Coordinates of C-alpha atoms (C1' of nucleotides) in Angstrom, one line a residue:
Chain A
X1 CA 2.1 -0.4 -7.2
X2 CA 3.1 0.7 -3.7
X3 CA 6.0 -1.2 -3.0
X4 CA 9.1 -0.7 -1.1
X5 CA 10.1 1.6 1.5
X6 CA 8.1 4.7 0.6
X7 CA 4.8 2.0 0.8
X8 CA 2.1 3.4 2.6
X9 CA 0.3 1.0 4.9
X10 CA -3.3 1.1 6.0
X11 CA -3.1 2.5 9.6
X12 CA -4.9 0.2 10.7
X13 CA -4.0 -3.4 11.6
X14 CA -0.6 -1.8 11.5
X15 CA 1.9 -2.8 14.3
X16 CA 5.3 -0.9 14.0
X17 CA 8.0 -2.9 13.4
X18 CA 10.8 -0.9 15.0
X19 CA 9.7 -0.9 19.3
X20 CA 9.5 2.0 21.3
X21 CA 12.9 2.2 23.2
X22 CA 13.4 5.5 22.1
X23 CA 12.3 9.1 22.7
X24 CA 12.8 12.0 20.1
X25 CA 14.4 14.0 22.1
X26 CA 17.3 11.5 23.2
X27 CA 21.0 12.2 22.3
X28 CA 21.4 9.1 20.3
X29 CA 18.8 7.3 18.2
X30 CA 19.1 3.6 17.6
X31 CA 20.9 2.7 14.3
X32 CA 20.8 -1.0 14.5
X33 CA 16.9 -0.7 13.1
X34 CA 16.4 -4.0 11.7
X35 CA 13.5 -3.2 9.6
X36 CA 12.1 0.0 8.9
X37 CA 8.4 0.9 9.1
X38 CA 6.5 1.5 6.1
X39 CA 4.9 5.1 5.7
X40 CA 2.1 6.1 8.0
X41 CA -0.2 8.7 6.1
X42 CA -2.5 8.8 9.1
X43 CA -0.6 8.6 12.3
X44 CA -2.8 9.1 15.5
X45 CA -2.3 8.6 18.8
X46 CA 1.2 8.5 20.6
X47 CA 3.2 6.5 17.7
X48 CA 6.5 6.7 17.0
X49 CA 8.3 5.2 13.4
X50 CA 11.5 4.9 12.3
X51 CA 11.7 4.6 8.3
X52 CA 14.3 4.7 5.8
X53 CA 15.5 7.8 5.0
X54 CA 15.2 6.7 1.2
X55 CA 11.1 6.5 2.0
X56 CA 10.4 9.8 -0.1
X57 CA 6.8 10.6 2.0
X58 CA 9.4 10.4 4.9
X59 CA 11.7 12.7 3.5
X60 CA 8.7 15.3 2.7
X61 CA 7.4 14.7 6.4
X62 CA 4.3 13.8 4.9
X63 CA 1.0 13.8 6.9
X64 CA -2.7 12.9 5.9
X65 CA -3.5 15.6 8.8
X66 CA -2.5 19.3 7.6
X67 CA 0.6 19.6 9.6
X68 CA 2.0 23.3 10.2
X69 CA 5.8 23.6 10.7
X70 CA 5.9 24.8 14.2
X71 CA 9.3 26.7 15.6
X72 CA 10.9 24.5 18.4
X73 CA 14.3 26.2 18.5
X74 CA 15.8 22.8 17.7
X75 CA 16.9 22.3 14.2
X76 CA 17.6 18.9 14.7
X77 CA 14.1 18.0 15.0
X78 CA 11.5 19.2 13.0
X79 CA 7.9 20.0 14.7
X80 CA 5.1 20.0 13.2
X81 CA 1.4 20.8 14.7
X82 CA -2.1 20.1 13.0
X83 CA -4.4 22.6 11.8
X84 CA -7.5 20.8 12.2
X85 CA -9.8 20.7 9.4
X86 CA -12.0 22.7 7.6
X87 CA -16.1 22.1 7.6
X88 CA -19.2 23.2 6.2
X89 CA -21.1 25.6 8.9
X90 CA -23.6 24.3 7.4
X91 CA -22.8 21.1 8.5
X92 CA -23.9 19.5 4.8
X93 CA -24.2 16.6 3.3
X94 CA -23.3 15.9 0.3
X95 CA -25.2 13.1 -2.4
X96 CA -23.4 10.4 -1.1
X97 CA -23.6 11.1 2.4
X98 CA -20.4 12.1 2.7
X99 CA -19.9 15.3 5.5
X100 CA -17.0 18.2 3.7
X101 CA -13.8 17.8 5.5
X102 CA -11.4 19.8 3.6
X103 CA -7.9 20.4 4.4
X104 CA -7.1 23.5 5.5
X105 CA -4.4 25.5 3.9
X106 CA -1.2 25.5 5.8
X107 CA -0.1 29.0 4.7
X108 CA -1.5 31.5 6.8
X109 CA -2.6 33.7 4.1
X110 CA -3.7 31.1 1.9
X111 CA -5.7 29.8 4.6
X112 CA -8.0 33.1 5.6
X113 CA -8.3 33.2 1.6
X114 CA -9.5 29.3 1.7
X115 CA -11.8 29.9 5.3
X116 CA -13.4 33.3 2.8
X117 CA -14.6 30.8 0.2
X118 CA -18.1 29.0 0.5
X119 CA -18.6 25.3 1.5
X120 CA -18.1 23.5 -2.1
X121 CA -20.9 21.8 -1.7
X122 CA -24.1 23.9 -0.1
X123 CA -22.0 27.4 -0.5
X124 CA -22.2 27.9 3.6
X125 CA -19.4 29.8 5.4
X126 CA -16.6 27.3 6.0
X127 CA -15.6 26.5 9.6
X128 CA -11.9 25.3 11.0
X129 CA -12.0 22.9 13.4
X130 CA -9.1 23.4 15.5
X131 CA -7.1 20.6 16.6
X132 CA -6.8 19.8 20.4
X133 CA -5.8 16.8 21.1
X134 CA -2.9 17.4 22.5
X135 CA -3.7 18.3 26.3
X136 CA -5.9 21.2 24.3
X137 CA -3.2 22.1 22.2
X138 CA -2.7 20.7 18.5
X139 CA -1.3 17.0 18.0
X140 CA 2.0 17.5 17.3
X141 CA 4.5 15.3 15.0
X142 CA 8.6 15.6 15.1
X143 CA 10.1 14.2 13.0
X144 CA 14.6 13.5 13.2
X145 CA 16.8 12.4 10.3
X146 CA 19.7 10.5 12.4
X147 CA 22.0 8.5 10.1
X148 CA 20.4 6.3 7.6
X149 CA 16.6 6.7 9.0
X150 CA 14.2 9.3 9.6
X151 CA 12.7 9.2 13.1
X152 CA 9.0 10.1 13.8
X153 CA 6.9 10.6 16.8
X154 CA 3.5 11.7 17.4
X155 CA 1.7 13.4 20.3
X156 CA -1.4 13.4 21.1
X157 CA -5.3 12.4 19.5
X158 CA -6.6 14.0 17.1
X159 CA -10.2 15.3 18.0
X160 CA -11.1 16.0 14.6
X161 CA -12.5 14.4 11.3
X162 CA -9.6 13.5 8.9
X163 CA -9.5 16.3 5.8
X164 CA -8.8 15.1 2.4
X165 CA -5.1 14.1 2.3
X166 CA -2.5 16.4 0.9
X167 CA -2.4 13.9 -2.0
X168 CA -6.2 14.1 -2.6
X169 CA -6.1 17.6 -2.4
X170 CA -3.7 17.5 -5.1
X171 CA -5.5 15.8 -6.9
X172 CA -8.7 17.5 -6.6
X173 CA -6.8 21.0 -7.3
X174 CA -5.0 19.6 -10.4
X175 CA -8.2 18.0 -11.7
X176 CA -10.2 21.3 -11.6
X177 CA -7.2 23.2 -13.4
X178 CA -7.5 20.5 -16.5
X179 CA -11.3 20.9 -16.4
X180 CA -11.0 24.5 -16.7
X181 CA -9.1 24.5 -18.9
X182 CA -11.0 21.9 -21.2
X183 CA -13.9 24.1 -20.6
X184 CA -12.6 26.9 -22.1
X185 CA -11.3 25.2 -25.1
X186 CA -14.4 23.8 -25.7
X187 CA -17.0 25.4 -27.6
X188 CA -19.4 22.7 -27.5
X189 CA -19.2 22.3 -23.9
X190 CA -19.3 26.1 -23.5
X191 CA -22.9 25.9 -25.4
X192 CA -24.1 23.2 -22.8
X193 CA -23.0 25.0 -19.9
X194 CA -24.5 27.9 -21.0
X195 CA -27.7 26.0 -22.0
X196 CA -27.7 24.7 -18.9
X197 CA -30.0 26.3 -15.7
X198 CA -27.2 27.0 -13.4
X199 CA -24.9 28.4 -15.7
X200 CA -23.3 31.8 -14.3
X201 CA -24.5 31.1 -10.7
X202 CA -22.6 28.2 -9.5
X203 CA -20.0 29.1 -7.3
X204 CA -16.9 28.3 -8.7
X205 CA -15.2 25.6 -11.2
X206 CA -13.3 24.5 -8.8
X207 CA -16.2 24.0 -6.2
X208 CA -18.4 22.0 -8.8
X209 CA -15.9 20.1 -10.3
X210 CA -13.5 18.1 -8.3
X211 CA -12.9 15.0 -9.0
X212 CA -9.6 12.9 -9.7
X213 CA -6.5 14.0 -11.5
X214 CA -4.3 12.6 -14.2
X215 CA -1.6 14.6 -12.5
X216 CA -0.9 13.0 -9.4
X217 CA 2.2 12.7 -8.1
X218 CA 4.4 10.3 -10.1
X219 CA 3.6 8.0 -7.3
X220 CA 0.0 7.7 -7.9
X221 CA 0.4 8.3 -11.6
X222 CA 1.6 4.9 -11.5
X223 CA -0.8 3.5 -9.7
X224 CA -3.4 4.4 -12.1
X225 CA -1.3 3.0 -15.1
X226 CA -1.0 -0.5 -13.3
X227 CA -4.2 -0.7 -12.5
X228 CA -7.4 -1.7 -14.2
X229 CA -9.3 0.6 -12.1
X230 CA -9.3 4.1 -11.0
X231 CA -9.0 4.2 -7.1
X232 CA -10.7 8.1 -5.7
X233 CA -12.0 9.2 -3.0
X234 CA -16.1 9.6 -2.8
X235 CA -16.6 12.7 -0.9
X236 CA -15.5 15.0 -3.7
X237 CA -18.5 14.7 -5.8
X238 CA -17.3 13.3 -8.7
X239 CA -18.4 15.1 -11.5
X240 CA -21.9 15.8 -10.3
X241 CA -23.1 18.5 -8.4
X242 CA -24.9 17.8 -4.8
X243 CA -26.5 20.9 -4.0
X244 CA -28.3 21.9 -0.9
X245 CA -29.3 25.3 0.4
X246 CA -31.4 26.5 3.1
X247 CA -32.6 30.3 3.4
X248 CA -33.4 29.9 7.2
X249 CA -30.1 30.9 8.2
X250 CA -29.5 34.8 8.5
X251 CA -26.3 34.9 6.2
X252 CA -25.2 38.2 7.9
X253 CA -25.1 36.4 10.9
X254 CA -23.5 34.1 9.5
X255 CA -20.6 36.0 7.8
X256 CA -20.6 38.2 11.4
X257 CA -19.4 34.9 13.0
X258 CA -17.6 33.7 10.3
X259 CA -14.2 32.1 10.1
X260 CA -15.0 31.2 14.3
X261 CA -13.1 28.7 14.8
X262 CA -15.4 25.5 16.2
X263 CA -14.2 21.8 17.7
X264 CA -15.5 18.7 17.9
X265 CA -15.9 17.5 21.7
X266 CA -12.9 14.5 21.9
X267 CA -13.4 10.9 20.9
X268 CA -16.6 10.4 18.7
X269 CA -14.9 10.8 15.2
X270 CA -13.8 8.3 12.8
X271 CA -12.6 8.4 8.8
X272 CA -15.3 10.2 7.2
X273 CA -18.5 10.1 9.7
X274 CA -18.1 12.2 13.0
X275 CA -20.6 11.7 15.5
X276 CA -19.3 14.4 18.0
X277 CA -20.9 17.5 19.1
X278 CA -19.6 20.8 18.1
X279 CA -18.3 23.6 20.1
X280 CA -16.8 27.0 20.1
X281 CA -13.2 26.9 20.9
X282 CA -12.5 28.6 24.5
X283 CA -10.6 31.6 23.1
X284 CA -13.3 32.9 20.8
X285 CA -15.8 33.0 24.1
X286 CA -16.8 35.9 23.6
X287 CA -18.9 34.9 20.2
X288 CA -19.8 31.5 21.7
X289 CA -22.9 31.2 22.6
X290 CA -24.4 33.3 19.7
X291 CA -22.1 31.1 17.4
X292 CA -23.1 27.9 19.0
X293 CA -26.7 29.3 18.2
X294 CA -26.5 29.9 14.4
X295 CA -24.6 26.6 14.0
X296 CA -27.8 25.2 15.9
X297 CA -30.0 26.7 14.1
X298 CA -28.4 25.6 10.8
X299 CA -28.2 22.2 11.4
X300 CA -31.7 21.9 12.6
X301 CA -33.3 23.1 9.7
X302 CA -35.3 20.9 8.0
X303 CA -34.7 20.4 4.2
X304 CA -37.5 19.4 1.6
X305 CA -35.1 18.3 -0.8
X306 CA -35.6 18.3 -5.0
X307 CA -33.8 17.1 -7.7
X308 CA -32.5 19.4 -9.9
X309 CA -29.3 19.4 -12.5
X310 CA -26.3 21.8 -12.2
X311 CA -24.1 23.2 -14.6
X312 CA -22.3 21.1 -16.3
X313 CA -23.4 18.0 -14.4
X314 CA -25.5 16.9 -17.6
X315 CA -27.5 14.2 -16.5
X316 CA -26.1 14.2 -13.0
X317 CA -28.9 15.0 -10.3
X318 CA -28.2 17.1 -7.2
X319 CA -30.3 18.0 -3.9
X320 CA -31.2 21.0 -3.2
X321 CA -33.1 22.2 -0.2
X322 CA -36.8 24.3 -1.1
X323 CA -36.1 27.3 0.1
X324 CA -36.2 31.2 -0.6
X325 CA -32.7 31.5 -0.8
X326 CA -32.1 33.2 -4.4
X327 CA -29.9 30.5 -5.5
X328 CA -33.0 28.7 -5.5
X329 CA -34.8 30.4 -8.3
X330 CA -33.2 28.2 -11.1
X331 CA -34.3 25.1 -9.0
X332 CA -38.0 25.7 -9.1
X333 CA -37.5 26.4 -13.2
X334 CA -36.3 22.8 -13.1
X335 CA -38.6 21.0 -10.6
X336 CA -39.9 18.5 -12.9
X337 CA -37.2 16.8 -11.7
X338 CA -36.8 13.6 -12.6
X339 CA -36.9 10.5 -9.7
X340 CA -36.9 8.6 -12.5
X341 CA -33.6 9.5 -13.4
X342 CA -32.1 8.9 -10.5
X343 CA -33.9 5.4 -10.6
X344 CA -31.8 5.0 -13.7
X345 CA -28.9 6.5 -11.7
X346 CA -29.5 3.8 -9.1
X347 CA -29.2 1.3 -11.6
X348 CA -26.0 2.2 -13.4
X349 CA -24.2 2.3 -9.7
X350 CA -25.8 -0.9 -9.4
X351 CA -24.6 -3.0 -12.5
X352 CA -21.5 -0.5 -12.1
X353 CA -19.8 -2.0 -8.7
X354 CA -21.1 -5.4 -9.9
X355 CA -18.9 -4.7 -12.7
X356 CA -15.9 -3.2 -11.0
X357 CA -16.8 -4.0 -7.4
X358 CA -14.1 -4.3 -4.5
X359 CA -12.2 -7.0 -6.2
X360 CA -11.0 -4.8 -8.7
X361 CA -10.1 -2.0 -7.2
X362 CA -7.0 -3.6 -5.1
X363 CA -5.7 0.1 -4.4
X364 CA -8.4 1.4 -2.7
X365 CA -7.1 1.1 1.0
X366 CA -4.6 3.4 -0.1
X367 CA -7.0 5.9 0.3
X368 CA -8.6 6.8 3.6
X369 CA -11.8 7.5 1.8
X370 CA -14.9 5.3 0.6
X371 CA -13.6 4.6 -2.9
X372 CA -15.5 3.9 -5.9
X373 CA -13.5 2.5 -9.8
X374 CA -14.6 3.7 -13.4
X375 CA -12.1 2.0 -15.7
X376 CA -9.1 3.3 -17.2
X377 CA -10.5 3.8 -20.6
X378 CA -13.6 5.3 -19.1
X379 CA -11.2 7.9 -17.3
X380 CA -9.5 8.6 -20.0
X381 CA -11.8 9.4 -22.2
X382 CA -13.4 11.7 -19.3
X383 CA -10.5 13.7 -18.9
X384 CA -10.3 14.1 -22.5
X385 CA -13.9 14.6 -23.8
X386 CA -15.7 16.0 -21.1
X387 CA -19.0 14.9 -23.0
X388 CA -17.9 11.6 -22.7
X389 CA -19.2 11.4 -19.2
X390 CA -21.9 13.4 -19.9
X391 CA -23.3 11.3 -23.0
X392 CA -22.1 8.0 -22.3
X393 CA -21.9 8.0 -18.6
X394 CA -25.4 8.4 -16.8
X395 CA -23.3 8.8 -13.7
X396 CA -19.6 8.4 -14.3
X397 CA -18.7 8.8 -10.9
X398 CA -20.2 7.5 -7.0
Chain B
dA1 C1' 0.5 31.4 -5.2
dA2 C1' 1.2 28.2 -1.9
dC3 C1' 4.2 25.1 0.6
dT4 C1' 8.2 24.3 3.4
dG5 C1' 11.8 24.9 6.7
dC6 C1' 14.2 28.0 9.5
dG7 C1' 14.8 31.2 13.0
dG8 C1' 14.0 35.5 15.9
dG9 C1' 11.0 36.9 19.3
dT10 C1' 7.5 36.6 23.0
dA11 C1' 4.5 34.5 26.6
dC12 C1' 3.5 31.3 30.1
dA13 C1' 3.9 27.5 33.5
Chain C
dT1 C1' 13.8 25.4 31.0
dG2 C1' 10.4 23.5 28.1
dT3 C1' 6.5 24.4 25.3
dA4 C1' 3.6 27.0 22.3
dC5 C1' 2.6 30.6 19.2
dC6 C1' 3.3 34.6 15.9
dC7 C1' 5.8 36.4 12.4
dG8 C1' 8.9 37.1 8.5
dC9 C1' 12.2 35.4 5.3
dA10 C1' 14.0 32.5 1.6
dG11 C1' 14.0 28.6 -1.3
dT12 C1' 11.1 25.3 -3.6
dT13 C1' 7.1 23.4 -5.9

DNA sequence: AACTGCGGGTACA
DNA sequence: TGTACCCGCAGTT
C-alpha cells in the first residue's frame, strides 16, 4: 500500500497542505511545516510543496514529466527542466485507442539513440515534443532540501501530453528484459514464434512486448503483493501487438526530417488524449513547413484496417493498415483474419472487468494511465509461462 | 548503458 | 544579474 510520507496522491483534487508564503529562492525556508504534502508525481502549473525529507520520491526528485538536471550555478537548489515527450510521427493509435507518449530519455546520448528507434507501435520515425510552457522555454522544477523537508516549486504549464512515468517506464524496460530472456530459454516458445507470420520482421522485443514488470521498484513490488489485482497502464499494449502501417508516407522524407523536433500549440492536452494541433518548434524554421507537410500528410492518410496476428501475440489481433508498405506482405498471407475472434476478444474483456472491474483494482489512480487488472495468479503464471497467456488467456491484457 | 548531480563556460536580455 | 543552454565529468543504478 501507498502509505505514509513517500504516498503519492492523485494530482488532482489535491490541495497542498503547506501554503504558499514562500519562494524558492528566499534565504530562509519555513521550518515550522505543520504537515508535509504527500508526493506529487505529476506537478503542473505554478505549485510549490514542501515534503518530508524522509519521502524517498522526494529525495530522488522524482517527476512523472522527464525532468533534465539543468545548471543554475546554485547548488543549493536543484533545477530541473522537462524534456517534453516523445510521439509517433505517425501520429498512431494504438488497439486501445491509446496515442504513444513515451518518455524521452534524459541522457543526451541515450536520447538521439531512443529518437533513432521506430514508433513501438506502427514503426514511424519518433517525434520529441519539446516542452514550452514556460514563457516558450521548458517548465522548470527546483527543488531545496532545508532542514528536515525538501522544498519544491514548479514553473510554468506544461504544453505537452504526459509520457509514461519514470516508474512505468521501468517497468515496461524491465518486463521486456524478463520476456527476452524467457524467450530465449524457451524452445517451445521459440517454435511458435518462429511458426508464427511475423516472426523475424517485427521490430524489436522490446517494441512488441511491453507490458508490466515483476521488478518494479520495491515500492510497487508491494503493491502488487497486497493486492488482489494487477494495477498497469493500458497504452503499452499488453502483450498483444497493435499494428498499423501506411505506405503513403515517403519514408526518406521522413527520415530527412527526422528527429525535428514538433509542439503541441498550448492548452488542449490532457492525461492520455491531446486534442492540440501540432507545430514545428521556431528554431527548426528552416524545415517547417515541409515538416508540417509530411506530418500532414501522415496523419491524413486514410487506413483500411485488417486484422492480423503478430509474433508472439498468439491469439492476440492487431490492426494493420492495407497498404504496399513491405511490412505488409505477411498481412495479406493472413487476411482471413478473424472478426470473429475479436468478437470472442470482446467478450473475454467483457466478462473480464465484470470480474475484476474498478472495485477491485483500488490502486489504479496511482497510475496516470487508463488501467485495466488480471489477477495475481493470472500474472504470475504469465511471467512464468509465457504460453500461459497465450493458451489460457484469449486476451490477457486491455 | 543510462541516470543523476555538479560545475565550467557561454549567450542573451 | 538572472536565466537558459551546452558540455563534460564522476558517482550511482
Amino acid at each position: 500500500m501507498l502509505k505514509g510520507a513517500d504516498e503519492i496522491a492523485p494530482h488532482r483534487d489535491f490541495t497542498p497542505l503547506t501554503g504558499m508564503s514562500w519562494d524558492i529562492n528566499d534565504i530562509n525556508l519555513p521550518q515550522d511545516v505543520k504537515q508535509t504534502d504527500s508526493f506529487q508525481e505529476w506537478t503542473d502549473s505554478y505549485e510549490k510543496y514542501i515534503y518530508s525529507s524522509n519521502a524517498k520520491h522526494a529525495q530522488r526528485h522524482l517527476s512523472g514529466w522527464a525532468m533534465r538536471n539543468t545548471n543554475n550555478h546554485n547548488a543549493r537548489i536543484l533545477k530541473k527542466s522537462c524534456l517534453g515527450v516523445v510521439v509517433c510521427s505517425n501520429d498512431c493509435t494504438t488497439m486501445d485507442g491509446s496515442k504513444i507518449h513515451l518518455r524521452p530519455a534524459i541522457c543526451d546520448k541515450a536520447r538521439q539513440k531512443q529518437q533513432k528507434k521506430g514508433c513501438p507501435n506502427c514503426h514511424a520515425p519518433l517525434t520529441l515534443l519539446c516542452c514550452r510552457g514556460h514563457g516558450g522555454y521548458p517548465v522548470t522544477n527546483f527543488w531545496r532540501h532545508e532542514g528536515s523537508y525538501i522544498f519544491f516549486q514548479s514553473k510554468g504549464l506544461h504544453d505537452h501530453p504526459k509520457p509514461e512515468s519514470k516508474l512505468e517506464a521501468e517497468a515496461r524496460k524491465s518486463v521486456c528484459r524478463k520476456r527476452t530472456s524467457i524467450s530465449l530459454k524457451s524452445p517451445s516458445l521459440k517454435r511458435t514464434q518462429e511458426s508464427e507470420p511475423f516472426a523475424g520482421i517485427m521490430p524489436s522485443q522490446e517494441a512488441f512486448y511491453p507490458a508490466i514488470s515483476p521488478h518494479l521498484g520495491d515500492h510497487f513490488q508491494k503493491e502488487i503483493a497486497d493486492s488482489l489485482c494487477i494495477p498497469y497502464p493500458s497504452g503499452f499494449n499488453f502483450g498483444k501487438t497493435p499494428y498499423t502501417v501506411d505506405g503513403s508516407a515517403d519514408m526518406d522524407d521522413i527520415g530527412r526530417y527526422y528527429g525535428r523536433c514538433l509542439q503541441y500549440t498550448a492548452g488542449n492536452y490532457g492525461s492520455g488524449n491531446f486534442t492540440g494541433n501540432m507545430k514545428t518548434c521556431d528554431y527548426n524554421y528552416e524545415y517547417g513547413d515541409n515538416w508540417s507537410r509530411i506530418i500532414n500528410s501522415l496523419n491524413a492518410c486514410t487506413s483500411k484496417p485488417i486484422l492480423g496476428y503478430a509474433q508472439g501475440s498468439g491469439s492476440y489481433p492487431y490492426e494493420a493498415a492495407a497498404s504496399q508498405n513491405f511490412l505488409d506482405t505477411p498481412l495479406q498471407n493472413n487476411y482471413t483474419m478473424v472478426s470473429e475472434k475479436r468478437a470472442a476478444l470482446a467478450g473475454f474483456k467483457q466478462d473480464f472487468e465484470q470480474k475484476w472491474g474498478e472495485d477491485s483494482c483500488e490502486k489504479k489512480q496511482t497510475w496516470n494511465c487508463k488501467n485495466s487488472c488480471i489477477t495475481a495468479a493470472e500474472f504470475a503464471l504469465c511471467q512464468e509461462d509465457p504460453c500461459f497467456e497465450k493458451n489460457n488467456l484469449s486476451h490477457p491484457f486491455f
